[in-house]
PDB file of C-alpha atoms in Angstrom:
ATOM      1  CA  LYS A  21      80.946 -15.345 -58.716  1.00  0.00           C
ATOM      2  CA  ILE A  22      78.188 -14.558 -61.162  1.00  0.00           C
ATOM      3  CA  SER A  23      75.618 -16.194 -58.972  1.00  0.00           C
ATOM      4  CA  THR A  24      76.886 -14.153 -56.056  1.00  0.00           C
ATOM      5  CA  LEU A  25      76.661 -11.049 -58.196  1.00  0.00           C
ATOM      6  CA  ASN A  26      73.187 -12.071 -59.326  1.00  0.00           C
ATOM      7  CA  ASP A  27      72.211 -12.619 -55.719  1.00  0.00           C
ATOM      8  CA  LEU A  28      73.609  -9.238 -54.814  1.00  0.00           C
ATOM      9  CA  CYS A  29      71.815  -7.598 -57.742  1.00  0.00           C
ATOM     10  CA  GLN A  30      68.608  -9.360 -56.793  1.00  0.00           C
ATOM     11  CA  ARG A  31      69.013  -8.174 -53.208  1.00  0.00           C
ATOM     12  CA  LEU A  32      69.669  -4.649 -54.443  1.00  0.00           C
ATOM     13  CA  LEU A  33      66.563  -4.795 -56.626  1.00  0.00           C
ATOM     14  CA  ASP A  34      64.519  -6.190 -53.745  1.00  0.00           C
ATOM     15  CA  GLY A  35      65.948  -3.485 -51.479  1.00  0.00           C
ATOM     16  CA  LYS A  36      65.124  -0.869 -54.110  1.00  0.00           C
ATOM     17  CA  GLN A  37      61.526  -2.095 -54.296  1.00  0.00           C
ATOM     18  CA  GLN A  38      61.291  -2.069 -50.528  1.00  0.00           C
ATOM     19  CA  ASP A  39      62.833   1.423 -50.468  1.00  0.00           C
ATOM     20  CA  THR A  40      60.356   2.571 -53.101  1.00  0.00           C
ATOM     21  CA  ALA A  41      57.476   1.096 -51.137  1.00  0.00           C
ATOM     22  CA  LEU A  42      58.808   2.639 -47.922  1.00  0.00           C
ATOM     23  CA  ARG A  43      59.399   5.934 -49.730  1.00  0.00           C
ATOM     24  CA  SER A  44      55.804   5.836 -51.007  1.00  0.00           C
ATOM     25  CA  THR A  45      54.502   5.043 -47.528  1.00  0.00           C
ATOM     26  CA  MET A  46      56.688   7.762 -46.031  1.00  0.00           C
ATOM     27  CA  GLN A  47      55.473  10.231 -48.689  1.00  0.00           C
ATOM     28  CA  LYS A  48      51.858   9.409 -47.782  1.00  0.00           C
ATOM     29  CA  GLU A  49      52.683   9.893 -44.103  1.00  0.00           C
ATOM     30  CA  ILE A  50      54.446  13.189 -44.912  1.00  0.00           C
ATOM     31  CA  ASP A  51      51.386  14.298 -46.919  1.00  0.00           C
ATOM     32  CA  ASN A  52      49.133  13.279 -44.014  1.00  0.00           C
ATOM     33  CA  LEU A  53      51.402  15.160 -41.619  1.00  0.00           C
ATOM     34  CA  LYS A  54      51.290  18.230 -43.902  1.00  0.00           C
ATOM     35  CA  ASP A  55      47.470  18.031 -43.947  1.00  0.00           C
ATOM     36  CA  SER A  56      47.466  17.637 -40.169  1.00  0.00           C
ATOM     37  CA  LYS A  57      49.850  20.595 -39.897  1.00  0.00           C
ATOM     38  CA  VAL A  58      47.494  22.742 -42.019  1.00  0.00           C
ATOM     39  CA  GLU A  59      44.507  21.688 -39.885  1.00  0.00           C
ATOM     40  CA  LEU A  60      46.412  22.305 -36.666  1.00  0.00           C
ATOM     41  CA  THR A  61      47.598  25.696 -37.974  1.00  0.00           C
ATOM     42  CA  LEU A  62      43.967  26.631 -38.715  1.00  0.00           C
ATOM     43  CA  LYS A  63      42.899  25.428 -35.280  1.00  0.00           C
ATOM     44  CA  LEU A  64      45.739  27.406 -33.740  1.00  0.00           C
ATOM     45  CA  HIS A  65      44.635  30.562 -35.569  1.00  0.00           C
ATOM     46  CA  ARG A  66      41.016  29.969 -34.495  1.00  0.00           C
ATOM     47  CA  SER A  67      42.150  29.327 -30.932  1.00  0.00           C
ATOM     48  CA  GLY A  68      44.252  32.499 -31.047  1.00  0.00           C
ATOM     49  CA  SER A  69      41.233  34.492 -32.255  1.00  0.00           C
ATOM     50  CA  ARG A  70      39.004  32.912 -29.626  1.00  0.00           C
ATOM     51  CA  ASN A  71      41.669  33.571 -27.001  1.00  0.00           C
ATOM     52  CA  LYS A  72      41.794  37.256 -28.003  1.00  0.00           C
ATOM     53  CA  GLU A  73      37.998  37.436 -27.875  1.00  0.00           C
ATOM     54  CA  MET A  74      37.869  35.781 -24.454  1.00  0.00           C
ATOM     55  CA  THR A  75      40.706  37.987 -23.179  1.00  0.00           C
ATOM     56  CA  SER A  76      38.750  41.025 -24.351  1.00  0.00           C
ATOM     57  CA  LYS A  77      35.605  39.768 -22.608  1.00  0.00           C
ATOM     58  CA  LEU A  78      37.629  39.001 -19.497  1.00  0.00           C
ATOM     59  CA  ALA A  79      38.949  42.563 -19.502  1.00  0.00           C
ATOM     60  CA  GLU A  80      35.341  43.827 -19.616  1.00  0.00           C
ATOM     61  CA  MET A  81      34.234  41.602 -16.718  1.00  0.00           C
ATOM     62  CA  PRO A  82      35.272  43.931 -13.857  1.00  0.00           C
ATOM     63  CA  LYS A  83      33.257  46.732 -15.463  1.00  0.00           C
ATOM     64  CA  ILE A  84      30.259  44.437 -16.008  1.00  0.00           C
ATOM     65  CA  LEU A  85      30.517  43.095 -12.451  1.00  0.00           C
ATOM     66  CA  CYS A  86      30.714  46.642 -11.102  1.00  0.00           C
ATOM     67  CA  GLN A  87      27.607  47.615 -13.086  1.00  0.00           C
ATOM     68  CA  MET A  88      25.776  44.524 -11.859  1.00  0.00           C
ATOM     69  CA  GLU A  89      26.789  45.293  -8.280  1.00  0.00           C
ATOM     70  CA  GLU A  90      25.606  48.901  -8.636  1.00  0.00           C
ATOM     71  CA  GLU A  91      22.298  47.706 -10.079  1.00  0.00           C
ATOM     72  CA  ASN A  92      21.953  45.186  -7.270  1.00  0.00           C
ATOM     73  CA  CYS A  93      22.656  47.951  -4.737  1.00  0.00           C
ATOM     74  CA  ARG A  94      20.033  50.141  -6.410  1.00  0.00           C
ATOM     75  CA  LYS A  95      17.532  47.289  -6.334  1.00  0.00           C
ATOM     76  CA  ASN A  96      18.292  46.631  -2.669  1.00  0.00           C
ATOM     77  CA  ALA A  97      17.958  50.338  -1.892  1.00  0.00           C
ATOM     78  CA  ASN A  98      14.655  50.462  -3.808  1.00  0.00           C
ATOM     79  CA  ASN A  99      13.434  47.370  -1.980  1.00  0.00           C
ATOM     80  CA  GLN A 100      14.428  48.909   1.356  1.00  0.00           C
ATOM     81  CA  MET A 101      12.737  52.190   0.447  1.00  0.00           C
ATOM     82  CA  GLN A 102       9.620  50.315  -0.683  1.00  0.00           C
ATOM     83  CA  ALA A 103       9.590  48.358   2.578  1.00  0.00           C
ATOM     84  CA  LYS A 104       9.983  51.600   4.565  1.00  0.00           C
ATOM     85  CA  CYS A 105       7.166  53.220   2.550  1.00  0.00           C
ATOM     86  CA  ASN A 106       4.939  50.211   3.207  1.00  0.00           C
ATOM     87  CA  GLU A 107       5.811  50.390   6.904  1.00  0.00           C
ATOM     88  CA  LEU A 108       4.977  54.120   7.003  1.00  0.00           C
ATOM     89  CA  ARG A 109       1.701  53.531   5.131  1.00  0.00           C
ATOM     90  CA  GLU A 110       0.749  50.889   7.689  1.00  0.00           C
ATOM     91  CA  GLU A 111       1.646  53.241  10.546  1.00  0.00           C
ATOM     92  CA  ASN A 112      -0.452  56.003   8.932  1.00  0.00           C
ATOM     93  CA  ARG A 113      -3.368  53.606   8.456  1.00  0.00           C
ATOM     94  CA  LEU A 114      -3.181  52.540  12.113  1.00  0.00           C
ATOM     95  CA  ARG A 115      -2.960  56.169  13.238  1.00  0.00           C
ATOM     96  CA  ALA A 116      -5.944  57.047  11.061  1.00  0.00           C
ATOM     97  CA  GLU A 117      -7.944  54.243  12.679  1.00  0.00           C
ATOM     98  CA  GLU A 118      -6.864  55.416  16.152  1.00  0.00           C
ATOM     99  CA  ASP A 119      -7.737  59.006  15.225  1.00  0.00           C
ATOM    100  CA  LYS A 120     -11.189  57.919  13.976  1.00  0.00           C
ATOM    101  CA  ALA A 121     -11.789  56.038  17.211  1.00  0.00           C
ATOM    102  CA  THR A 122     -10.597  59.044  19.230  1.00  0.00           C
ATOM    103  CA  ILE A 123     -12.854  61.378  17.218  1.00  0.00           C
ATOM    104  CA  LYS A 124     -15.857  59.090  17.800  1.00  0.00           C
ATOM    105  CA  LYS A 125     -15.059  58.956  21.503  1.00  0.00           C
ATOM    106  CA  LEU A 126     -14.699  62.745  21.678  1.00  0.00           C
ATOM    107  CA  GLU A 127     -17.941  63.223  19.733  1.00  0.00           C
ATOM    108  CA  SER A 128     -19.671  60.904  22.170  1.00  0.00           C
ATOM    109  CA  GLU A 129     -18.205  62.797  25.129  1.00  0.00           C
ATOM    110  CA  MET A 130     -19.178  66.131  23.539  1.00  0.00           C
ATOM    111  CA  THR A 131     -22.726  64.882  23.037  1.00  0.00           C
ATOM    112  CA  ALA A 132     -22.824  63.723  26.669  1.00  0.00           C
ATOM    113  CA  MET A 133     -21.433  67.100  27.784  1.00  0.00           C
ATOM    114  CA  ALA A 134     -23.969  68.933  25.623  1.00  0.00           C
ATOM    115  CA  VAL A 135     -26.792  66.894  27.164  1.00  0.00           C
ATOM    116  CA  ALA A 136     -25.377  67.473  30.650  1.00  0.00           C
ATOM    117  CA  HIS A 137     -24.939  71.174  29.907  1.00  0.00           C
ATOM    118  CA  ALA A 138     -28.501  71.373  28.587  1.00  0.00           C
ATOM    119  CA  ARG A 139     -29.751  69.766  31.815  1.00  0.00           C
ATOM    120  CA  ILE A 140     -27.672  72.151  33.907  1.00  0.00           C
ATOM    121  CA  ASP A 141     -28.785  75.069  31.767  1.00  0.00           C
ATOM    122  CA  LYS A 142     -32.430  73.954  32.149  1.00  0.00           C
ATOM    123  CA  ARG A 143     -31.989  73.681  35.926  1.00  0.00           C
ATOM    124  CA  SER A 144     -30.303  77.075  36.004  1.00  0.00           C
ATOM    125  CA  LYS A 145     -33.137  78.591  34.009  1.00  0.00           C
ATOM    126  CA  SER A 146     -35.597  76.941  36.379  1.00  0.00           C
ATOM    127  CA  LYS A 147     -33.701  78.307  39.377  1.00  0.00           C
ATOM    128  CA  ILE A 148     -33.503  81.737  37.802  1.00  0.00           C
ATOM    129  CA  GLN A 149     -37.212  81.588  37.073  1.00  0.00           C
ATOM    130  CA  ILE A 150     -37.872  80.581  40.671  1.00  0.00           C
ATOM    131  CA  LEU A 151     -35.688  83.473  41.873  1.00  0.00           C
ATOM    132  CA  ILE A 152     -37.486  85.866  39.525  1.00  0.00           C
ATOM    133  CA  ASP A 153     -40.825  84.574  40.787  1.00  0.00           C
ATOM    134  CA  MET A 154     -39.621  84.969  44.392  1.00  0.00           C
ATOM    135  CA  LYS A 155     -38.431  88.485  43.672  1.00  0.00           C
ATOM    136  CA  SER A 156     -41.745  89.371  42.070  1.00  0.00           C
ATOM    137  CA  ALA A 157     -43.588  87.878  45.010  1.00  0.00           C
ATOM    138  CA  MET A 158     -41.448  89.859  47.460  1.00  0.00           C
ATOM    139  CA  GLU A 159     -41.937  93.040  45.501  1.00  0.00           C
ATOM    140  CA  GLU A 160     -45.645  92.469  45.536  1.00  0.00           C
ATOM    141  CA  GLN A 161     -45.531  91.769  49.198  1.00  0.00           C
ATOM    142  CA  ILE A 162     -43.587  94.957  49.749  1.00  0.00           C
ATOM    143  CA  ARG A 163     -46.139  96.933  47.774  1.00  0.00           C
ATOM    144  CA  TYR A 164     -49.027  95.577  49.758  1.00  0.00           C
ATOM    145  CA  GLN A 165     -47.475  96.321  53.042  1.00  0.00           C
TER     146      GLN A 165
END
């Protein structure tokens, strides 16, 4: 019976050593889990802060998008107005060229008309002079008769 008791005591001592070793291992694992819990809690707080920040930015997005759309509309309107101004400038330039050509043509025609009028005026003066000479000749003829 003593050997059985000794065996039992030895088993109990071996079991106690195993329990102590397991308890030590479990304590290390618990400590590791506590450290992991602290790290995860910190990460959770950081994630919560980041989530709040991103939620705040997300709430601002419609306003930012609206502003960007308005700016884009203004840019498009400015581009359209600039294009229209360029188109009008080109039309004005073409009209100015046409007007210059028309003015040159009219000046040429006026010069031709002035020359033609001078010729006609010279002929008329010649005819008038001839008529005056004829009148004078007739008057002289009448006086001598």
